[in-house]
Amino acid sequence: MYTANSLRDKIIHFQNTSEQHFQKQKNLPNFFKLSLAYLSFFLSTFLAAFRLPFLWLKRLLPSSIASAKEQAVLQVNTQNIKQVLQDNEWVVLDFWAAWCGPCMMMEPALESFAQRNPDIAAGKIDADQNAELLKRYKVKGLPQILLFHQGKEVKRHAGALSEHELEAFVQQEMSKISQAV
């Protein structure tokens, strides 16, 4: 049973389920829900574009001002990705961009996940600054979540996930791998 913790989670869940329902059964009510989901997607992208100048200003501020939630999420790039994957048994990487609405909607979910799961490394990769990593991992759309176990990719998801969906995404694969061992 899904329970949303915030309006953001409810919107992400609505977008994901609307698409799934329309794929299963193409009818007018599902088309209407899918249209609303796309409308909310475009609205979130517009809001992300509005937020972009403020994010650039934040980057200019000293890093010591970052919140505890932001510090729980690693900033991964071409220079440190190898070390992050070697040093941690489980790693969740979020490929994102500042102009991407769904990426901005997912940001709090990743921060909360990182705080609640200190044994799993959670990192963000800025797609605009790390094009080489997008090519290396064949990332075609944003946001894209990749899950690594012992340095090897074991699962990926394209699109935003709510806190609950991100937790389920990771725990399902961890359970599957631990049962296989």
Coordinates of N, CA and C in Angstrom, one line a residue:
M1 N 0.8 -1.2 0.0 CA 0.0 0.0 0.0 C 0.9 1.2 0.0
Y2 N 0.6 2.2 -0.9 CA 1.4 3.4 -1.0 C 0.8 4.5 -0.1
T3 N 1.7 5.1 0.6 CA 1.3 6.3 1.4 C 2.3 7.4 1.1
A4 N 1.7 8.5 0.7 CA 2.6 9.7 0.3 C 2.8 10.5 1.5
N5 N 4.1 11.0 1.6 CA 4.4 11.9 2.8 C 4.3 13.3 2.5
S6 N 4.2 13.7 1.2 CA 4.1 15.1 0.9 C 3.4 15.3 -0.4
L7 N 3.0 16.5 -0.7 CA 2.3 16.8 -2.0 C 3.3 16.5 -3.1
R8 N 4.5 16.7 -3.0 CA 5.5 16.3 -4.0 C 5.5 14.8 -4.3
D9 N 5.4 14.0 -3.2 CA 5.4 12.6 -3.4 C 4.1 12.2 -4.1
K10 N 3.0 12.8 -3.7 CA 1.7 12.5 -4.4 C 1.7 12.8 -5.9
I11 N 2.3 13.9 -6.2 CA 2.4 14.3 -7.6 C 3.3 13.3 -8.4
I12 N 4.4 13.0 -7.9 CA 5.3 12.0 -8.5 C 4.6 10.7 -8.7
H13 N 3.9 10.2 -7.6 CA 3.2 8.9 -7.7 C 2.1 9.0 -8.7
F14 N 1.4 10.1 -8.8 CA 0.3 10.3 -9.7 C 0.9 10.2 -11.2
Q15 N 2.0 10.9 -11.4 CA 2.6 10.9 -12.7 C 3.0 9.4 -13.1
N16 N 3.6 8.7 -12.2 CA 4.1 7.4 -12.5 C 2.9 6.4 -12.7
T17 N 1.9 6.4 -11.9 CA 0.8 5.5 -12.0 C -0.1 5.9 -13.2
S18 N -0.3 7.2 -13.5 CA -1.1 7.6 -14.7 C -0.5 7.0 -16.0
E19 N 0.8 7.0 -16.1 CA 1.4 6.5 -17.3 C 1.3 5.0 -17.3
Q20 N 1.4 4.3 -16.2 CA 1.3 2.8 -16.2 C -0.2 2.4 -16.5
H21 N -1.1 3.1 -16.0 CA -2.5 2.8 -16.2 C -2.9 3.0 -17.7
F22 N -2.4 4.1 -18.3 CA -2.7 4.4 -19.7 C -2.0 3.3 -20.6
Q23 N -0.8 2.8 -20.2 CA -0.2 1.8 -21.0 C -1.0 0.5 -21.0
K24 N -1.6 0.2 -19.8 CA -2.4 -1.0 -19.7 C -3.7 -1.0 -20.4
Q25 N -4.4 0.2 -20.2 CA -5.7 0.3 -20.8 C -5.9 1.7 -21.3
K26 N -6.0 1.8 -22.6 CA -6.1 3.1 -23.3 C -7.5 3.5 -23.4
N27 N -8.0 4.3 -22.5 CA -9.4 4.8 -22.5 C -9.4 6.3 -22.1
L28 N -10.6 6.9 -22.2 CA -10.7 8.3 -22.0 C -10.3 8.7 -20.6
P29 N -10.8 8.1 -19.5 CA -10.4 8.5 -18.2 C -8.9 8.4 -18.0
N30 N -8.3 7.3 -18.5 CA -6.8 7.2 -18.3 C -6.1 8.2 -19.2
F31 N -6.6 8.6 -20.3 CA -6.0 9.6 -21.2 C -6.1 10.9 -20.5
F32 N -7.2 11.2 -19.8 CA -7.3 12.5 -19.0 C -6.3 12.5 -17.9
K33 N -6.2 11.4 -17.2 CA -5.2 11.4 -16.1 C -3.8 11.6 -16.6
L34 N -3.5 10.9 -17.7 CA -2.1 11.0 -18.3 C -1.9 12.5 -18.8
S35 N -2.9 13.1 -19.3 CA -2.8 14.5 -19.7 C -2.5 15.4 -18.5
L36 N -3.2 15.2 -17.4 CA -2.9 15.9 -16.2 C -1.5 15.7 -15.7
A37 N -1.0 14.4 -15.8 CA 0.3 14.1 -15.4 C 1.3 14.9 -16.2
Y38 N 1.1 14.9 -17.5 CA 2.0 15.6 -18.4 C 2.0 17.1 -18.1
L39 N 0.8 17.6 -17.8 CA 0.7 19.1 -17.4 C 1.5 19.4 -16.1
S40 N 1.4 18.5 -15.2 CA 2.2 18.7 -13.9 C 3.7 18.6 -14.2
F41 N 4.0 17.7 -15.1 CA 5.5 17.6 -15.5 C 6.0 18.9 -16.1
F42 N 5.2 19.5 -17.1 CA 5.6 20.7 -17.7 C 5.6 21.9 -16.7
L43 N 4.7 21.9 -15.7 CA 4.7 22.9 -14.7 C 5.9 22.8 -13.8
S44 N 6.3 21.5 -13.5 CA 7.5 21.3 -12.6 C 8.7 21.8 -13.4
T45 N 8.8 21.6 -14.7 CA 9.9 22.0 -15.5 C 10.0 23.5 -15.5
F46 N 8.8 24.2 -15.6 CA 8.8 25.6 -15.6 C 9.3 26.2 -14.3
L47 N 8.8 25.6 -13.2 CA 9.3 26.0 -11.8 C 10.8 25.8 -11.7
A48 N 11.3 24.7 -12.2 CA 12.7 24.4 -12.1 C 13.5 25.5 -12.9
A49 N 13.0 25.9 -14.0 CA 13.7 27.0 -14.8 C 13.7 28.3 -14.0
F50 N 12.6 28.6 -13.3 CA 12.5 29.8 -12.5 C 13.5 29.7 -11.3
R51 N 13.7 28.5 -10.8 CA 14.6 28.3 -9.6 C 16.1 28.3 -10.0
L52 N 16.3 28.1 -11.3 CA 17.7 28.0 -11.8 C 18.7 29.2 -11.4
P53 N 18.3 30.4 -11.5 CA 19.2 31.5 -11.1 C 19.5 31.5 -9.6
F54 N 18.6 31.0 -8.8 CA 18.8 30.9 -7.3 C 19.8 29.8 -7.0
L55 N 19.7 28.7 -7.8 CA 20.7 27.6 -7.6 C 22.1 28.0 -8.0
W56 N 22.2 28.8 -9.0 CA 23.5 29.3 -9.4 C 24.1 30.2 -8.4
L57 N 23.3 31.1 -7.8 CA 23.8 31.9 -6.7 C 24.2 31.1 -5.5
K58 N 23.4 30.0 -5.2 CA 23.8 29.2 -4.1 C 25.1 28.5 -4.3
R59 N 25.5 28.2 -5.5 CA 26.8 27.6 -5.8 C 27.9 28.5 -5.5
L60 N 27.7 29.8 -5.6 CA 28.7 30.8 -5.3 C 29.0 31.0 -3.8
L61 N 28.0 30.6 -3.0 CA 28.1 30.7 -1.5 C 29.1 29.7 -1.0
P62 N 29.7 29.9 0.1 CA 30.6 28.9 0.7 C 29.9 27.6 1.0
S63 N 30.5 26.5 0.8 CA 29.9 25.2 1.0 C 29.5 24.9 2.4
S64 N 30.1 25.6 3.4 CA 29.8 25.4 4.8 C 28.4 25.7 5.1
I65 N 27.7 26.4 4.2 CA 26.3 26.8 4.5 C 25.3 25.7 4.1
A66 N 25.8 24.7 3.5 CA 24.9 23.6 3.1 C 24.3 22.9 4.3
S67 N 23.0 22.5 4.1 CA 22.3 21.9 5.2 C 22.8 20.5 5.4
A68 N 22.3 19.9 6.5 CA 22.7 18.5 6.9 C 22.2 17.5 5.8
K69 N 20.9 17.8 5.3 CA 20.4 17.0 4.3 C 21.2 17.0 3.0
E70 N 21.6 18.2 2.6 CA 22.5 18.3 1.4 C 23.8 17.6 1.6
Q71 N 24.3 17.6 2.8 CA 25.6 17.0 3.1 C 25.6 15.5 3.1
A72 N 24.4 14.9 3.3 CA 24.2 13.5 3.3 C 24.3 12.9 1.9
V73 N 24.0 13.7 0.9 CA 24.1 13.3 -0.5 C 25.5 13.7 -1.1
L74 N 26.1 12.7 -1.7 CA 27.5 13.0 -2.2 C 27.3 13.7 -3.6
Q75 N 28.2 14.6 -3.9 CA 28.3 15.2 -5.2 C 29.3 14.4 -6.0
V76 N 28.8 13.6 -6.9 CA 29.7 12.7 -7.7 C 30.0 13.3 -9.0
N77 N 31.2 13.1 -9.5 CA 31.6 13.6 -10.8 C 32.6 12.6 -11.4
T78 N 33.2 13.0 -12.5 CA 34.2 12.1 -13.2 C 35.4 11.9 -12.4
Q79 N 35.8 12.8 -11.5 CA 37.0 12.7 -10.7 C 36.8 11.7 -9.6
N80 N 35.6 11.6 -9.0 CA 35.5 10.8 -7.8 C 34.5 9.6 -7.9
I81 N 33.9 9.4 -9.1 CA 33.0 8.3 -9.2 C 33.6 6.9 -8.9
K82 N 34.8 6.7 -9.4 CA 35.5 5.4 -9.2 C 35.7 5.1 -7.7
Q83 N 36.1 6.1 -7.0 CA 36.4 6.0 -5.6 C 35.1 5.7 -4.8
V84 N 34.0 6.5 -5.2 CA 32.7 6.3 -4.5 C 32.2 4.8 -4.7
L85 N 32.3 4.3 -5.9 CA 31.9 3.0 -6.2 C 32.7 1.9 -5.5
Q86 N 34.0 2.2 -5.4 CA 34.9 1.2 -4.7 C 34.7 1.2 -3.2
D87 N 34.5 2.4 -2.6 CA 34.4 2.5 -1.2 C 33.1 2.1 -0.5
N88 N 32.1 1.9 -1.3 CA 30.7 1.6 -0.8 C 30.1 0.3 -1.5
E89 N 29.6 -0.5 -0.6 CA 29.0 -1.8 -1.1 C 27.7 -1.4 -2.0
W90 N 26.9 -0.5 -1.5 CA 25.7 -0.1 -2.2 C 25.8 1.4 -2.5
V91 N 25.4 1.7 -3.8 CA 25.5 3.2 -4.2 C 24.2 3.4 -5.0
V92 N 23.5 4.5 -4.7 CA 22.4 5.0 -5.5 C 22.9 6.3 -6.1
L93 N 22.9 6.4 -7.5 CA 23.3 7.6 -8.2 C 22.1 8.2 -8.9
D94 N 21.9 9.5 -8.7 CA 20.8 10.3 -9.4 C 21.5 11.2 -10.4
F95 N 21.2 10.9 -11.7 CA 21.6 11.8 -12.7 C 20.6 12.9 -12.9
W96 N 21.0 14.1 -12.7 CA 20.0 15.2 -12.7 C 20.6 16.5 -13.4
A97 N 19.7 17.5 -13.5 CA 20.1 18.8 -14.0 C 19.3 19.9 -13.4
A98 N 19.9 21.0 -13.2 CA 19.2 22.1 -12.5 C 17.9 22.6 -13.3
W99 N 17.9 22.4 -14.6 CA 16.8 22.9 -15.4 C 15.7 21.8 -15.5
C100 N 15.8 20.7 -14.9 CA 14.9 19.5 -15.0 C 13.9 19.6 -13.9
G101 N 12.6 19.8 -14.2 CA 11.6 19.8 -13.2 C 11.5 18.6 -12.4
P102 N 11.3 17.4 -13.0 CA 11.2 16.2 -12.2 C 12.5 15.9 -11.4
C103 N 13.6 16.4 -11.8 CA 14.9 16.2 -11.0 C 14.7 17.0 -9.7
M104 N 14.2 18.3 -9.8 CA 14.0 19.1 -8.7 C 13.0 18.5 -7.7
M105 N 12.0 17.9 -8.3 CA 10.9 17.3 -7.4 C 11.5 16.1 -6.7
M106 N 12.5 15.4 -7.2 CA 13.0 14.3 -6.6 C 14.1 14.6 -5.6
E107 N 14.7 15.8 -5.6 CA 15.8 16.1 -4.8 C 15.5 15.9 -3.3
P108 N 14.4 16.3 -2.7 CA 14.1 16.0 -1.3 C 14.0 14.5 -1.0
A109 N 13.5 13.7 -1.9 CA 13.4 12.3 -1.7 C 14.8 11.7 -1.6
L110 N 15.7 12.1 -2.4 CA 17.1 11.5 -2.3 C 17.8 12.0 -1.1
E111 N 17.6 13.2 -0.7 CA 18.2 13.8 0.6 C 17.6 13.0 1.8
S112 N 16.3 12.8 1.8 CA 15.7 12.1 2.9 C 16.2 10.6 2.9
F113 N 16.3 10.0 1.8 CA 16.8 8.6 1.6 C 18.2 8.5 2.2
A114 N 19.0 9.5 1.8 CA 20.4 9.4 2.2 C 20.6 9.6 3.8
Q115 N 19.7 10.4 4.4 CA 19.8 10.5 5.8 C 19.3 9.3 6.5
R116 N 18.2 8.6 6.0 CA 17.7 7.5 6.6 C 18.5 6.2 6.4
N117 N 19.3 6.2 5.4 CA 20.1 5.0 5.0 C 21.6 5.3 4.9
P118 N 22.3 5.6 6.1 CA 23.7 6.0 6.0 C 24.6 4.8 5.5
D119 N 24.1 3.6 5.5 CA 24.9 2.5 5.0 C 24.9 2.3 3.5
I120 N 24.0 3.1 2.8 CA 23.9 3.2 1.4 C 24.4 4.5 0.9
A121 N 25.4 4.6 0.1 CA 25.9 5.9 -0.4 C 24.9 6.4 -1.5
A122 N 24.5 7.6 -1.3 CA 23.6 8.3 -2.2 C 24.3 9.5 -2.8
G123 N 24.3 9.5 -4.1 CA 25.0 10.6 -4.8 C 24.2 11.2 -6.0
K124 N 24.6 12.4 -6.3 CA 24.0 13.2 -7.4 C 25.1 13.4 -8.4
I125 N 24.7 13.3 -9.7 CA 25.6 13.6 -10.8 C 25.0 14.7 -11.6
D126 N 25.6 15.8 -11.7 CA 25.0 16.9 -12.5 C 25.3 16.6 -14.0
A127 N 24.2 16.4 -14.7 CA 24.4 16.0 -16.1 C 25.1 17.0 -17.0
D128 N 24.8 18.3 -16.7 CA 25.4 19.4 -17.4 C 26.9 19.5 -17.3
Q129 N 27.4 19.1 -16.1 CA 28.9 19.2 -15.8 C 29.6 17.8 -16.0
N130 N 28.9 16.7 -16.3 CA 29.5 15.4 -16.3 C 29.0 14.6 -17.5
A131 N 29.1 15.2 -18.7 CA 28.6 14.6 -20.0 C 29.3 13.2 -20.2
E132 N 30.5 13.1 -19.8 CA 31.2 11.9 -20.0 C 30.6 10.7 -19.3
L133 N 30.1 11.0 -18.1 CA 29.4 10.0 -17.3 C 28.1 9.6 -17.9
L134 N 27.4 10.5 -18.5 CA 26.1 10.2 -19.1 C 26.4 9.2 -20.3
K135 N 27.4 9.4 -21.0 CA 27.8 8.5 -22.1 C 28.2 7.2 -21.6
R136 N 29.1 7.2 -20.6 CA 29.6 5.9 -20.0 C 28.5 5.0 -19.5
Y137 N 27.5 5.6 -18.8 CA 26.4 4.9 -18.3 C 25.1 4.8 -19.1
K138 N 25.2 5.4 -20.3 CA 24.1 5.3 -21.3 C 22.8 5.9 -20.8
V139 N 23.0 7.1 -20.1 CA 21.8 7.8 -19.6 C 21.2 8.7 -20.7
K140 N 20.0 8.4 -21.0 CA 19.3 9.1 -22.1 C 18.3 10.1 -21.7
G141 N 17.8 10.0 -20.5 CA 16.8 11.0 -20.0 C 17.1 11.3 -18.5
L142 N 16.5 12.4 -18.0 CA 16.7 12.8 -16.6 C 15.3 12.9 -16.0
P143 N 15.2 12.7 -14.7 CA 16.3 12.1 -13.8 C 16.4 10.6 -14.2
Q144 N 17.5 10.0 -13.9 CA 17.8 8.6 -14.0 C 18.5 8.1 -12.8
I145 N 18.0 7.1 -12.2 CA 18.5 6.6 -10.9 C 19.2 5.2 -11.3
L146 N 20.5 5.1 -10.9 CA 21.2 3.9 -11.1 C 21.6 3.3 -9.7
L147 N 21.4 2.0 -9.5 CA 21.8 1.4 -8.3 C 23.0 0.4 -8.5
F148 N 24.0 0.6 -7.7 CA 25.2 -0.2 -7.9 C 25.4 -1.1 -6.6
H149 N 25.9 -2.3 -6.9 CA 26.3 -3.2 -5.8 C 27.7 -3.7 -6.1
Q150 N 28.6 -3.4 -5.2 CA 30.0 -3.7 -5.3 C 30.6 -3.2 -6.6
G151 N 30.2 -2.0 -7.0 CA 30.8 -1.3 -8.1 C 30.1 -1.7 -9.5
K152 N 29.1 -2.6 -9.5 CA 28.5 -2.9 -10.7 C 27.0 -2.5 -10.7
E153 N 26.6 -1.9 -11.8 CA 25.2 -1.5 -11.9 C 24.3 -2.7 -11.9
V154 N 23.2 -2.7 -11.0 CA 22.3 -3.8 -10.9 C 20.9 -3.4 -11.2
K155 N 20.6 -2.1 -11.3 CA 19.2 -1.7 -11.6 C 19.2 -0.2 -11.9
R156 N 18.2 0.2 -12.8 CA 18.1 1.6 -13.1 C 16.6 1.9 -13.2
H157 N 16.3 3.2 -13.1 CA 15.0 3.7 -13.2 C 15.0 5.1 -13.9
A158 N 14.2 5.3 -14.9 CA 14.1 6.6 -15.6 C 12.9 7.3 -15.1
G159 N 13.1 8.5 -14.6 CA 12.0 9.3 -14.1 C 12.1 9.5 -12.6
A160 N 11.3 10.5 -12.1 CA 11.3 10.8 -10.7 C 10.7 9.7 -9.9
L161 N 11.1 9.6 -8.7 CA 10.6 8.6 -7.7 C 10.3 9.4 -6.4
S162 N 9.2 9.0 -5.8 CA 8.9 9.6 -4.5 C 9.8 8.9 -3.4
E163 N 9.8 9.4 -2.2 CA 10.6 8.8 -1.1 C 10.3 7.3 -1.0
H164 N 9.0 7.0 -1.0 CA 8.6 5.6 -0.8 C 9.0 4.8 -2.0
E165 N 8.8 5.3 -3.2 CA 9.2 4.5 -4.4 C 10.7 4.3 -4.5
L166 N 11.5 5.3 -4.1 CA 13.0 5.2 -4.1 C 13.4 4.1 -3.1
E167 N 12.8 4.1 -1.9 CA 13.1 3.1 -0.9 C 12.8 1.7 -1.4
A168 N 11.6 1.6 -2.0 CA 11.2 0.3 -2.5 C 12.1 -0.2 -3.7
F169 N 12.5 0.8 -4.5 CA 13.4 0.5 -5.7 C 14.7 -0.1 -5.1
V170 N 15.3 0.4 -4.1 CA 16.5 0.0 -3.6 C 16.3 -1.3 -2.8
Q171 N 15.4 -1.3 -1.8 CA 15.2 -2.5 -1.0 C 14.8 -3.8 -1.7
Q172 N 14.0 -3.6 -2.8 CA 13.7 -4.8 -3.6 C 14.9 -5.5 -4.2
E173 N 15.8 -4.7 -4.7 CA 17.1 -5.2 -5.3 C 18.0 -5.8 -4.2
M174 N 18.1 -5.1 -3.1 CA 18.9 -5.6 -2.0 C 18.4 -6.9 -1.5
S175 N 17.1 -7.1 -1.4 CA 16.5 -8.3 -1.0 C 16.8 -9.4 -2.0
K176 N 16.7 -9.1 -3.2 CA 16.9 -10.1 -4.3 C 18.3 -10.6 -4.3
I177 N 19.3 -9.7 -4.1 CA 20.7 -10.1 -4.1 C 21.1 -10.8 -2.9
S178 N 20.5 -10.4 -1.7 CA 20.9 -11.1 -0.5 C 20.3 -12.5 -0.4
Q179 N 19.1 -12.7 -1.1 CA 18.6 -14.1 -1.2 C 19.4 -15.0 -2.1
A180 N 20.0 -14.4 -3.1 CA 20.8 -15.2 -4.1 C 22.1 -15.6 -3.5
V181 N 22.5 -14.9 -2.4 CA 23.8 -15.3 -1.8 C 23.7 -16.4 -0.8

